[in-house]
Structure formats: C-alpha cells, structure tokens
Rosetta silent file (secondary structure, phi, psi, omega in degrees, C-alpha in Angstrom):
SEQUENCE: XXXXXXXXXXXXXXXXXXXXXXXXXXXXXXXXXXXXXXXXXXXXXXXXXXXXXXXXXXXXXXXXXXXXXXXXXXXXXXXXXXXXXXXXXXXXXXXXXXXXXXXXXXXXXXXXXXXXXXXXXXXXXXXXXXXXXXXXXXXXXXXXXXXXXXXXXXXXXXXXXXXXXXXXXXXXXXXXXXXXXXXXXXXXXX
SCORE:     score description
SCORE:     0.000 S_00000001
   1 L     0.000  157.134  161.567  -19.140   -3.455    3.381 S_00000001
   2 L   -49.000   66.965 -153.544  -15.194   -2.629    2.721 S_00000001
   3 L   -61.575  109.704  167.880  -13.622    0.183    2.722 S_00000001
   4 L   -44.937  -57.324  158.115  -10.885   -0.696    0.299 S_00000001
   5 H   -45.438  -55.158  167.521   -8.577    1.738    1.484 S_00000001
   6 H   -50.797  -50.450 -140.445   -8.843    0.874    5.041 S_00000001
   7 H  -117.393  -13.628 -179.162   -8.838   -2.838    4.279 S_00000001
   8 H  -141.225  -24.530  159.856   -5.766   -3.267    1.651 S_00000001
   9 H   -89.967  -50.915 -179.598   -3.546    0.396    3.039 S_00000001
  10 L   -99.758   99.107 -176.228   -4.355    1.345    6.336 S_00000001
  11 L    56.498   31.708 -171.287   -2.355   -1.323    8.497 S_00000001
  12 L  -122.826  177.292  178.801   -3.896   -4.025    6.024 S_00000001
  13 H   -32.464  -37.114 -164.364   -1.742   -5.920    3.512 S_00000001
  14 H  -104.594  -37.429  178.324    0.455   -3.333    1.388 S_00000001
  15 H   -79.884   -6.553 -177.410    1.722   -1.579    4.253 S_00000001
  16 H   -81.584   -7.372  170.200    2.333   -4.663    5.956 S_00000001
  17 H   -60.330  -75.088 -155.559    4.237   -5.893    2.427 S_00000001
  18 H   -62.739  -41.813  140.375    6.045   -2.808    2.550 S_00000001
  19 H   -20.591  -69.199 -169.641    7.060   -2.753    5.799 S_00000001
  20 H   -71.807  -40.437 -166.847    8.645   -6.856    5.543 S_00000001
  21 H   -72.518  -24.556 -165.323   10.056   -6.066    1.570 S_00000001
  22 H   -78.130  -23.077  176.029   11.970   -2.739    3.208 S_00000001
  23 H   -58.969  -57.990 -163.869   13.032   -5.041    6.275 S_00000001
  24 H   -51.066  -48.811  179.731   14.146   -7.784    3.360 S_00000001
  25 H   -81.706  -21.095 -169.065   16.290   -4.823    1.733 S_00000001
  26 H   -50.730  -16.182  166.042   17.765   -2.644    3.944 S_00000001
  27 L   -65.992   -4.855  179.319   21.138   -4.326    3.395 S_00000001
  28 L  -129.877  -65.649 -173.671   20.672   -2.020   -0.016 S_00000001
  29 L  -104.095  132.387 -179.531   18.275    0.179    0.817 S_00000001
  30 L  -130.119 -165.347 -151.161   17.605    1.609    4.077 S_00000001
  31 H   -82.021  -57.290  144.429   14.858    4.244    5.600 S_00000001
  32 H     7.527 -121.852  164.160   17.867    6.890    4.860 S_00000001
  33 H    18.248 -108.625 -149.793   17.578    5.805    1.139 S_00000001
  34 H   -49.528  -83.483 -153.216   13.732    5.549    0.719 S_00000001
  35 H   -48.049  -74.774 -155.410   13.130    9.436    2.558 S_00000001
  36 H   -18.205  -36.774 -177.013   16.151   10.529    0.517 S_00000001
  37 H   -74.614  -38.612  157.088   14.417    9.548   -2.624 S_00000001
  38 L   -22.616  -56.271 -153.537   11.577   11.111   -1.498 S_00000001
  39 L   -89.286    4.808 -161.932   12.497   14.230   -0.947 S_00000001
  40 L   -73.783 -170.283 -178.176   13.902   14.246   -4.408 S_00000001
  41 L   -95.917   96.631 -173.684   11.948   16.892   -6.729 S_00000001
  42 L  -107.218  117.484 -154.904    9.169   15.195   -7.703 S_00000001
  43 L   -88.556  115.902 -158.384    6.276   16.719   -9.777 S_00000001
  44 L  -108.483 -170.782 -171.436    2.641   15.708   -7.866 S_00000001
  45 L   -86.361  158.440  140.508   -0.877   16.750   -8.750 S_00000001
  46 L     9.825  -85.219  178.150   -1.841   20.219   -7.757 S_00000001
  47 L   -27.612  -63.532  170.512   -4.188   18.842   -6.170 S_00000001
  48 L  -116.071   80.158  150.112   -1.982   16.792   -3.045 S_00000001
  49 L  -106.147    0.813 -177.496    1.292   18.738   -4.119 S_00000001
  50 L   -93.715  -45.567  160.012    1.742   20.178   -0.846 S_00000001
  51 L   -33.811  -60.613  178.496    0.631   16.889    1.049 S_00000001
  52 H   -41.438  -54.874  141.382    2.705   15.065   -1.333 S_00000001
  53 H   -17.902  -14.917 -164.776    5.582   16.903   -0.942 S_00000001
  54 H  -122.628  -14.873 -133.955    5.716   16.250    2.925 S_00000001
  55 L   -96.950    7.532 -158.015    5.509   12.504    2.249 S_00000001
  56 L   -96.626  -58.453  -98.465    9.483   12.089    2.880 S_00000001
  57 H  -117.346  -35.462 -178.434    8.457   12.191    6.608 S_00000001
  58 H   -64.733  -32.280   18.135    6.760    8.779    7.058 S_00000001
  59 H    98.159    8.446 -132.902    9.792    7.659    6.844 S_00000001
  60 L  -152.387  161.381  179.785   11.690    9.345    9.633 S_00000001
  61 L   -85.894  -39.240  169.921   12.876    7.387   12.873 S_00000001
  62 L   -65.288  -38.328  148.517    9.797    8.766   14.683 S_00000001
  63 L   -42.689   29.931 -171.836    7.483    7.598   12.300 S_00000001
  64 L  -143.392  146.130 -168.992    9.111    3.890   12.592 S_00000001
  65 L  -115.030  148.149 -173.748    7.522    1.926   15.522 S_00000001
  66 L   -81.667   42.790 -175.561   10.135   -0.255   17.566 S_00000001
  67 L  -110.545  -49.458 -175.084    8.620   -3.658   15.418 S_00000001
  68 L   112.126   40.342  178.198   10.282   -1.415   11.935 S_00000001
  69 L  -112.305  134.100  170.680    6.411   -1.077   11.117 S_00000001
  70 L   -76.435  128.103 -143.477    5.716    2.602    9.427 S_00000001
  71 L  -123.365  135.046 -170.772    2.921    4.741   11.400 S_00000001
  72 L   151.395  140.867 -177.848    0.979    6.097    8.343 S_00000001
  73 L   -71.567 -172.337  158.093   -2.412    6.635    7.128 S_00000001
  74 H   -62.793  -54.132  175.054   -3.846    5.295    4.092 S_00000001
  75 H  -106.929   42.863  101.904   -3.328    7.828    1.745 S_00000001
  76 H   -35.626  -50.592  167.498    0.104    8.370    2.710 S_00000001
  77 H   -30.832  -70.818 -179.823    0.482    4.575    1.591 S_00000001
  78 H   -59.993  -66.711 -159.410   -1.651    5.271   -1.856 S_00000001
  79 H  -113.369   41.401  152.141    1.391    8.089   -2.312 S_00000001
  80 H   -79.163  -69.603  168.240    4.437    6.159   -1.511 S_00000001
  81 H     0.255  -85.325  176.233    3.690    3.263   -2.551 S_00000001
  82 H   -44.533  -50.302 -176.772    4.601    3.797   -6.265 S_00000001
  83 H   -78.974  -69.509  176.270    7.442    5.209   -5.630 S_00000001
  84 H   -32.625  -41.812 -168.222    9.003    3.663   -3.151 S_00000001
  85 H   -83.564  -38.235  166.105    8.411    0.241   -5.460 S_00000001
  86 H   -51.578  -51.694 -147.536   10.421    2.327   -8.516 S_00000001
  87 H   -57.164  -65.659 -149.902   12.939    2.779   -6.210 S_00000001
  88 H   -86.705    0.427 -168.238   13.286   -0.249   -4.573 S_00000001
  89 H  -109.736  -44.277  161.934   12.740   -1.901   -8.792 S_00000001
  90 H  -107.471  -17.447 -173.876   16.171   -0.310   -9.275 S_00000001
  91 L   -88.918   10.464 -173.894   18.073    0.057   -6.350 S_00000001
  92 L  -138.001  117.870 -145.827   17.895   -3.598   -4.786 S_00000001
  93 L   -81.132  158.142 -168.397   19.747   -6.223   -7.362 S_00000001
  94 L   -98.525   72.556 -167.284   17.546   -9.242   -8.148 S_00000001
  95 L   -99.416  132.733 -161.322   18.961  -11.657   -6.056 S_00000001
  96 L   -75.991   38.664  158.102   17.024  -15.354   -4.826 S_00000001
  97 L  -103.172   -8.652 -168.481   17.406  -14.544   -0.983 S_00000001
  98 L  -132.029   23.426 -169.606   14.817  -11.441   -1.569 S_00000001
  99 H   -88.361  -65.752  172.875   12.961  -13.292   -5.096 S_00000001
 100 H   -50.950  -25.295 -156.846    9.886  -13.834   -2.432 S_00000001
 101 H  -111.736  -46.232  151.163    9.676  -11.129   -0.761 S_00000001
 102 H   -28.570  -86.103 -176.787    9.996   -9.251   -3.951 S_00000001
 103 H   -21.506  -55.601  175.699    7.356  -11.154   -5.890 S_00000001
 104 H   -36.472  -56.271 -179.029    5.057  -10.262   -2.783 S_00000001
 105 H   -92.693    5.745  157.260    5.154   -7.186   -2.903 S_00000001
 106 L  -118.337   30.128  138.142    5.145   -6.495   -6.252 S_00000001
 107 L   -57.385  -90.187 -179.610    1.951   -8.522   -6.294 S_00000001
 108 H   -20.499  -66.972  168.546    0.544   -6.671   -3.215 S_00000001
 109 H   -41.150  -68.283  165.197    1.314   -3.589   -5.559 S_00000001
 110 H     4.855  -61.562  171.984   -0.944   -5.112   -8.005 S_00000001
 111 H   -81.337  -25.272  161.435   -3.691   -5.172   -6.337 S_00000001
 112 H  -100.542  -19.173  167.110   -3.775   -1.506   -5.583 S_00000001
 113 H   -34.422  -69.257 -151.719   -2.550   -1.106   -9.585 S_00000001
 114 H   -60.236  -43.496 -159.475   -6.175   -3.020  -10.257 S_00000001
 115 H   -64.127  -31.276 -172.225   -8.266   -1.077   -7.205 S_00000001
 116 H   -47.787  -53.609 -154.271   -6.767    2.044   -8.825 S_00000001
 117 H   -64.805  -46.465  150.481   -8.041    1.382  -12.220 S_00000001
 118 H   -39.162  -28.672 -159.767  -11.563    0.553  -11.102 S_00000001
 119 L  -101.036   10.146 -179.144  -11.966    3.434   -8.732 S_00000001
 120 L  -132.574  -76.497  173.947  -10.996    5.826  -12.270 S_00000001
 121 L   134.531   39.701  163.428  -13.452    3.547  -14.079 S_00000001
 122 L   -78.904  -87.387  178.142  -10.177    2.465  -16.606 S_00000001
 123 L   -97.332 -179.147 -153.224  -11.630   -0.881  -16.503 S_00000001
 124 L   -88.262  154.662 -177.284  -15.161   -2.475  -15.736 S_00000001
 125 H   -89.039   11.726  164.439  -15.975   -3.484  -11.892 S_00000001
 126 H   -72.266  -51.546 -177.479  -16.470   -7.374  -13.318 S_00000001
 127 H   -35.855  -38.768  171.573  -12.908   -6.877  -14.972 S_00000001
 128 H   -62.396  -57.227 -158.050  -11.922   -5.584  -11.548 S_00000001
 129 H   -48.549  -45.767 -157.494  -13.420   -8.568   -9.767 S_00000001
 130 H   -63.803  -27.422 -160.325  -11.871  -10.983  -11.895 S_00000001
 131 H   -95.759  -14.098  162.847   -8.382   -9.505  -11.641 S_00000001
 132 H  -101.205   -9.283  173.717   -8.413   -9.031   -8.049 S_00000001
 133 H   -59.288  -65.512  168.810   -9.512  -12.109   -7.012 S_00000001
 134 L   -33.508  -99.682 -171.200   -6.551  -13.663   -9.655 S_00000001
 135 H    -6.761  -90.288  161.642   -4.350  -11.343   -7.968 S_00000001
 136 H   -49.145   22.027 -178.128   -5.066  -11.854   -4.196 S_00000001
 137 H  -112.247  -33.896 -147.599   -5.202  -15.533   -4.475 S_00000001
 138 H   -93.102   -9.499  176.198   -2.196  -15.687   -5.955 S_00000001
 139 H  -113.807   15.958  166.650   -0.127  -13.186   -3.498 S_00000001
 140 H   -79.080  -35.035  157.359   -1.727  -14.637   -0.388 S_00000001
 141 H   -30.211  -69.020 -167.538    0.386  -17.487   -2.070 S_00000001
 142 H   -82.310    9.167 -116.145    3.489  -16.098   -2.344 S_00000001
 143 H  -130.582  -81.979  171.298    2.890  -13.725    0.349 S_00000001
 144 H   -44.437  -41.108 -159.799    2.910  -17.167    2.808 S_00000001
 145 H   -77.203   -6.203 -168.668    5.825  -18.990    1.036 S_00000001
 146 H   -91.604  -36.153 -159.029    7.621  -15.711    1.510 S_00000001
 147 H  -101.385  -56.230 -152.140    6.577  -14.943    5.339 S_00000001
 148 L   101.291 -159.818 -177.232    4.362  -17.117    6.974 S_00000001
 149 L  -112.582   33.820 -142.501    1.418  -17.031    7.837 S_00000001
 150 L   -92.650  -29.531 -136.638    2.573  -14.808   11.071 S_00000001
 151 L  -106.327  -61.838  168.346    1.391  -11.875    9.285 S_00000001
 152 L   -42.346  133.420  168.438   -2.039  -12.587    8.101 S_00000001
 153 L  -141.840  158.643  167.373   -4.983  -10.226    9.837 S_00000001
 154 L   -71.009   38.065  106.282   -8.640  -10.457    8.547 S_00000001
 155 L   -39.498  -35.988 -167.235   -7.635   -7.633    6.434 S_00000001
 156 L   -74.604  -67.271  178.365   -5.961  -10.095    4.184 S_00000001
 157 H   -52.608  -21.733 -166.254   -9.961  -12.370    3.595 S_00000001
 158 H  -101.035   50.256 -173.918  -11.549   -9.153    3.674 S_00000001
 159 H   -80.509  -73.443 -151.237  -10.068   -8.393    0.072 S_00000001
 160 H   -48.410  -53.992 -173.102  -11.960  -11.661   -1.113 S_00000001
 161 H   -41.978  -63.653  151.175  -15.084   -9.698    0.636 S_00000001
 162 H   -24.309  -60.828  167.839  -14.069   -6.781   -2.035 S_00000001
 163 H   -34.768  -73.115  174.693  -13.658   -8.994   -4.676 S_00000001
 164 H   -72.928   17.778 -166.911  -17.483   -9.340   -4.253 S_00000001
 165 H  -106.723   -6.364 -176.087  -18.944   -5.909   -3.428 S_00000001
 166 H   -82.003  -33.852  176.210  -17.521   -4.924   -7.367 S_00000001
 167 L   -63.396  -19.058  166.263  -19.297   -7.290   -8.835 S_00000001
 168 L  -127.045   28.885 -175.338  -22.409   -5.810   -7.330 S_00000001
 169 L  -131.919  157.903 -156.348  -21.845   -1.905   -6.865 S_00000001
 170 L   -79.808  -38.712  158.017  -21.480    0.456  -10.040 S_00000001
 171 L  -121.607  168.466 -177.839  -18.425    1.873   -9.052 S_00000001
 172 L   -74.484  121.170  179.571  -15.621    1.543   -6.780 S_00000001
 173 L  -118.180  116.362  173.609  -16.382    3.397   -3.293 S_00000001
 174 L  -132.694 -149.236  175.404  -14.014    4.639   -0.285 S_00000001
 175 L  -131.633   36.192 -174.972  -13.318    6.778    2.284 S_00000001
 176 H   -67.780  -23.967 -166.876  -10.769    8.711    1.600 S_00000001
 177 H  -102.737   47.162  165.629  -12.265   12.013    1.948 S_00000001
 178 H  -143.626    6.228 -176.775  -13.099   11.269    5.808 S_00000001
 179 L   -70.303    5.668 -166.454  -10.049    9.680    6.591 S_00000001
 180 L  -148.252   17.700  178.408   -8.813   12.320    8.803 S_00000001
 181 L   -82.663  -23.931  163.895  -11.626   14.317   10.020 S_00000001
 182 H   -27.952  -45.342 -166.543  -11.566   13.061   13.377 S_00000001
 183 H   -58.054  -30.549 -152.227   -8.651   14.740   14.249 S_00000001
 184 H   -73.665  -45.475 -150.554  -10.716   18.536   13.803 S_00000001
 185 H   -68.375  -48.536  144.538  -12.825   17.201   16.563 S_00000001
 186 H   -19.534  -88.631 -132.509   -9.134   16.186   18.500 S_00000001
 187 H   -57.089  -69.358  173.238   -7.500   19.692   17.596 S_00000001
 188 H   -32.577  -23.551  166.740  -10.879   21.591   19.727 S_00000001
 189 H    81.134   35.333  175.093  -10.467   19.834   23.015 S_00000001
 190 L  -126.942    0.000    0.000  -13.981   18.072   22.710 S_00000001
C-alpha cells in the first residue's frame, strides 16, 4: 500500500512542482512575497488554526535548502498549496515562457484536489480512480515537457498504484494522524 500524502506531497510531485514553479516565477513572486501572502489574516478551521497561522515559516531562508527546495512536511504542503496556487494565479502574468510550468503545477494541484475530494467522500472511489489516472497521465506529460525527466522519482509512478488502491478500497486512507509522532521519541532523548 502507498500513502497518498507521503507519495504526492512529502518530497513528491507536489513539493517538486511547487519548488520548480516558484523558481520559474521568482522574477515576479519571490519567497518574501509568498511569506508575506501567507501571513495575511486568513481564516483557517479551528482544529488547525494555530498551526496554519505558522505556515508562512516554510518560506523563510532557514527552511529552503541550497538547491531552492522547501523543507516541509506533507501536512504543511497540503496547508499551503491552495494559498500559493491562488497567489501565483493572481500575481504571475501568463506569458509563454512560464506556460508549461504553470500547466504542470495546475495539473499537480488537480491531483491533490481529486484525492481530497475522495478523502471527503465527495466523489466515489471509482470516479476518483478514473479522474486520478487521467489527470496523472496528463500531469506527467506536462511535467516532462516543462522540466524534462531529471526531477522524476519513484513517487511519480507510485500514484499509479494509488489509482489501483482507490478501486479496491472503500475509502481513501492516509497517515496524517501519525505524521510526526516519531518526534516525541526524539524529544525524550531515546
């Protein structure tokens, strides 16, 4: 079994596409702009409100490695992708030089949208499976057209396995609940 969150979000296609698209847009929107945008007075659900108001920290220099890759968890990527998507949609001009990168990022966001709809039971697992397959195939083609194959990792292929899991399972399962439990052991010095 493959966890969709760790596959798509945690150092997977969404994180890679977000990093690459932010780099492609850096002449218009920099990390400072994204950080400021994330610090606006957004209203988050009460259950995640305190953590959500800290998501801007992902875009600080200490959370970006030497290659420009964001260091963040799958829940952090899930928390920021829609707001960053909105920012880039409104502030980045649609120019031919960025069109492939934008289309790749948009299709990757659509993958997350489909899986979120399936998790919330807004669409059936069969419909989610078909939509995920079609969108993932289109996304892979667009990503390779935009960036080549150097960023493709096994996680890009694991999404095809998740397509098959959606057909077999009555609902979409993930591991968000245990995402950071290992840190408790580290805190105790064990």
